[in-house]
mmCIF file of C-alpha atoms and ligand atoms in Angstrom:
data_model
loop_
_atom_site.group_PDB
_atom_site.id
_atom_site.type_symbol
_atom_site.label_atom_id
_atom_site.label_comp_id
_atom_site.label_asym_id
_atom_site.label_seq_id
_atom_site.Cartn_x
_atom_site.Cartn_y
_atom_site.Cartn_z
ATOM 1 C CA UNK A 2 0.000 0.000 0.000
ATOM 2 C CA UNK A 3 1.257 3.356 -0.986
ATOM 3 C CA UNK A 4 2.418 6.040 1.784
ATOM 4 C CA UNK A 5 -0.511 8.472 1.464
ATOM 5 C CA UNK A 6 0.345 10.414 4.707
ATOM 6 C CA UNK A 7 1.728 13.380 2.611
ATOM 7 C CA UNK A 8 -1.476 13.594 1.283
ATOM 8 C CA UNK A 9 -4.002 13.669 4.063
ATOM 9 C CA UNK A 10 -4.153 16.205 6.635
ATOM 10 C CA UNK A 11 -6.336 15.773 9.722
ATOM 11 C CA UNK A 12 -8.177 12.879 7.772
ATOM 12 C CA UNK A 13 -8.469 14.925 5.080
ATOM 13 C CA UNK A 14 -7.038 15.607 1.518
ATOM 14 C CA UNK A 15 -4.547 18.658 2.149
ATOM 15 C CA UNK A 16 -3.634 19.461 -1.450
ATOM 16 C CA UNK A 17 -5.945 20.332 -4.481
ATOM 17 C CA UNK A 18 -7.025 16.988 -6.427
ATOM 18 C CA UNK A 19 -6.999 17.438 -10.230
ATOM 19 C CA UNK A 20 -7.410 15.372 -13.060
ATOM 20 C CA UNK A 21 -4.007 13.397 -14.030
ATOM 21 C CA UNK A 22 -4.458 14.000 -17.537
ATOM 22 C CA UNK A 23 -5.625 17.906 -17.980
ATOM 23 C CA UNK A 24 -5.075 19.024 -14.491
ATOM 24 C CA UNK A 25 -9.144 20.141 -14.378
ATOM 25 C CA UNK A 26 -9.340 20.786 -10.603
ATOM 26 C CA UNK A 27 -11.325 18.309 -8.947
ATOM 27 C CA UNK A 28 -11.514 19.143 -5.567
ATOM 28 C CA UNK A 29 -10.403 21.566 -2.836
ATOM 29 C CA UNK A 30 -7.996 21.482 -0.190
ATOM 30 C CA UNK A 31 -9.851 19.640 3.157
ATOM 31 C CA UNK A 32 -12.904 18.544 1.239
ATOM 32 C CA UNK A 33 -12.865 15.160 1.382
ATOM 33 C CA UNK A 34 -12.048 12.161 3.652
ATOM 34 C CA UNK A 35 -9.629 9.402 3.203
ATOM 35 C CA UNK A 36 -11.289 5.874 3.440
ATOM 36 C CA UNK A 37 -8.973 2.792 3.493
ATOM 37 C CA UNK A 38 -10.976 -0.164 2.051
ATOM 38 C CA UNK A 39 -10.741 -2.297 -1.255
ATOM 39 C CA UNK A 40 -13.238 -1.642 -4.366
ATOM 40 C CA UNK A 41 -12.986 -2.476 -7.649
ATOM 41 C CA UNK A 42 -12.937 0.257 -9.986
ATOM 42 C CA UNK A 43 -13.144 -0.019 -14.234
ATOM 43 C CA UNK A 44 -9.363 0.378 -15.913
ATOM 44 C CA UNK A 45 -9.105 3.347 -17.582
ATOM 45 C CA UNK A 46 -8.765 1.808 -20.524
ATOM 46 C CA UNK A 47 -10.548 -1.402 -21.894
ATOM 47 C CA UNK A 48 -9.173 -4.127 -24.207
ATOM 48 C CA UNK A 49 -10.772 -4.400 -27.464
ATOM 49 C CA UNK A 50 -13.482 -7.886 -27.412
ATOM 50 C CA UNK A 51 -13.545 -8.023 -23.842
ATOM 51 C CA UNK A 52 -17.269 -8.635 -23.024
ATOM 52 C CA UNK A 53 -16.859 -8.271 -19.016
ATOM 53 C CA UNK A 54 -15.174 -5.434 -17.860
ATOM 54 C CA UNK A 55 -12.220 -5.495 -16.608
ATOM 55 C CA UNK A 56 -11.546 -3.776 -12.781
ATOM 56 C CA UNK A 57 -8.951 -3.322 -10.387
ATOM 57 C CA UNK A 58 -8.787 -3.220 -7.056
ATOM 58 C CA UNK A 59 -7.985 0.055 -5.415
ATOM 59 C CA UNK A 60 -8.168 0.588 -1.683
ATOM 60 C CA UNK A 61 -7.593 4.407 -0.638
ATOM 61 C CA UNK A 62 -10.261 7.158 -1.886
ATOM 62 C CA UNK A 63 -11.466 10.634 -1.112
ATOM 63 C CA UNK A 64 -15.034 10.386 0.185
ATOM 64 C CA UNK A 65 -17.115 13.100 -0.754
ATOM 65 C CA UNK A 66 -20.470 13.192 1.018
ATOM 66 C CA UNK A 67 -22.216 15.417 -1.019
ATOM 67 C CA UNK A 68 -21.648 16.388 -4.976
ATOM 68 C CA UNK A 69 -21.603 19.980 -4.370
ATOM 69 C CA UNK A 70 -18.400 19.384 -2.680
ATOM 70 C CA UNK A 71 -16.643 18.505 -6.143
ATOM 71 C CA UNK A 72 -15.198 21.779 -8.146
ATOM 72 C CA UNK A 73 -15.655 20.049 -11.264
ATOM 73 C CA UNK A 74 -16.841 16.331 -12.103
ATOM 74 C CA UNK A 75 -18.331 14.337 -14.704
ATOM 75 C CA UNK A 76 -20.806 11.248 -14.178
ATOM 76 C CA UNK A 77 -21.055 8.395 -16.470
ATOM 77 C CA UNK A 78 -24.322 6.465 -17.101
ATOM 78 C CA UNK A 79 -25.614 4.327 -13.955
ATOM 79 C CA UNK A 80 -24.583 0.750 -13.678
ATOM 80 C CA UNK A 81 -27.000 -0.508 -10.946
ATOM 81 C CA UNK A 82 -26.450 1.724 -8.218
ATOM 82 C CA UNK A 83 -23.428 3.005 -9.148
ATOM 83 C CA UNK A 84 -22.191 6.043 -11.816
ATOM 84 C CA UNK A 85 -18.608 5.968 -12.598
ATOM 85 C CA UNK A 86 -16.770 9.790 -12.010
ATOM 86 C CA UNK A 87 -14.512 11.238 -14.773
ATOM 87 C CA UNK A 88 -12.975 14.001 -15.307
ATOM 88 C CA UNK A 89 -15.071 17.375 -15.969
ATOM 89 C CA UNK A 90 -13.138 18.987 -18.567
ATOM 90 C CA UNK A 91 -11.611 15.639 -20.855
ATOM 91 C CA UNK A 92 -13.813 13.017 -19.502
ATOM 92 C CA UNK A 93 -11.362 11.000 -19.066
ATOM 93 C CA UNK A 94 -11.435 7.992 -16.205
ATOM 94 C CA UNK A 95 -13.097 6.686 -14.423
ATOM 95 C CA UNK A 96 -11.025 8.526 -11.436
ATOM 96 C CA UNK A 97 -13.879 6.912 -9.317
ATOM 97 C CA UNK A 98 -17.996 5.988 -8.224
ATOM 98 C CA UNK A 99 -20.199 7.555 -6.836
ATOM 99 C CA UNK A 100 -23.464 5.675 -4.750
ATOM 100 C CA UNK A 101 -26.838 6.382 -6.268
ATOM 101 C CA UNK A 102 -28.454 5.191 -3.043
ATOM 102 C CA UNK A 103 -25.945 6.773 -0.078
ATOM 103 C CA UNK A 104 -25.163 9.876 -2.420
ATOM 104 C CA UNK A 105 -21.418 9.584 -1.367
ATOM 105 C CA UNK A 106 -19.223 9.549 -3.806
ATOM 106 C CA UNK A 107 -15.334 8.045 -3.854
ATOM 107 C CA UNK A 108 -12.242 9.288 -5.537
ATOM 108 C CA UNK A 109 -8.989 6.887 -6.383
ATOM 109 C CA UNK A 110 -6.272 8.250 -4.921
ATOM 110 C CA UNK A 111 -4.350 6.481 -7.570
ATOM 111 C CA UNK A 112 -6.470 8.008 -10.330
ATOM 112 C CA UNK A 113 -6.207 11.808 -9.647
ATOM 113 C CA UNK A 114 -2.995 14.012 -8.909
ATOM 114 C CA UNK A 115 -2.418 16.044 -6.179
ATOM 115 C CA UNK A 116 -0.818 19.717 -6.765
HETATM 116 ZN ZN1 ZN B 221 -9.209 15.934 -17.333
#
C-alpha cells in the first residue's frame, strides 16, 4: 500500500485533487475524507473484445459526502447503483464511483494528482 500520509491532513485531503491527464481541478484542499478499504474500480482503458469489464482493485479514496463538494466532475451512465466519475473537462477515467443510493461519492487516490 502506498504512503498516502503526505497527502491527508487531519483525515483529510490537504492538497488540491486534479485530473491526471488535464489538471481540471477536482476538488479543494480539506474537502474530502480518506477511506482505506478495497473496491474495484473499471481500468481506464478497456481491451478491445472483452465482453466483461475489466476492474482493479484500489483501496484508498477521497469520500465526498455530497456532490456539491466537487469543483468540477463528470458522471457516467448508472450501472446498478453506481455512476462511474470522470474528469469534468476531458472526460477522461473513471477517477472513481459515486453511490446512487448513499449519495457519497469516492475518488482513487491512484487516479487523480495532487498539486
Ligand atoms: Zn481531465
Amino acid at each position: 500500500m502506498a504512503d498516502v500520509s503526505s497527502l491527508v491532513s487531519e483525515g483529510q485531503n490537504s492538497h488540491i485533487v486534479v485530473c491526471t491527464h488535464c489538471e481540471s481541478r477536482v476538488l479543494s484542499p480539506q474537502s474530502a475524507t480518506l477511506l482505506k478499504k478495497s473496491y474495484p474500480l473499471p481500468m481506464p482503458t478497456q481491451p478491445k473484445n472483452q465482453l466483461s469489464t475489466l476492474t482493479e482493485d484500489l483501496s484508498e479514496w477521497w469520500v465526498v459526502d455530497d456532490m456539491f463538494t466537487f469543483d468540477n466532475i463528470g458522471f457516467s451512465h448508472s450501472v446498478g447503483s453506481t455512476k462511474y466519475l470522470v474528469c469534468a473537462d476531458c472526460e477522461r477515467g473513471p477517477v472513481g464511483w459515486h453511490d446512487n443510493n448513499t449519495r457519497k461519492s469516492y475518488v482513487a487516490l491512484t487516479r487523480v494528482k495532487h498539486a
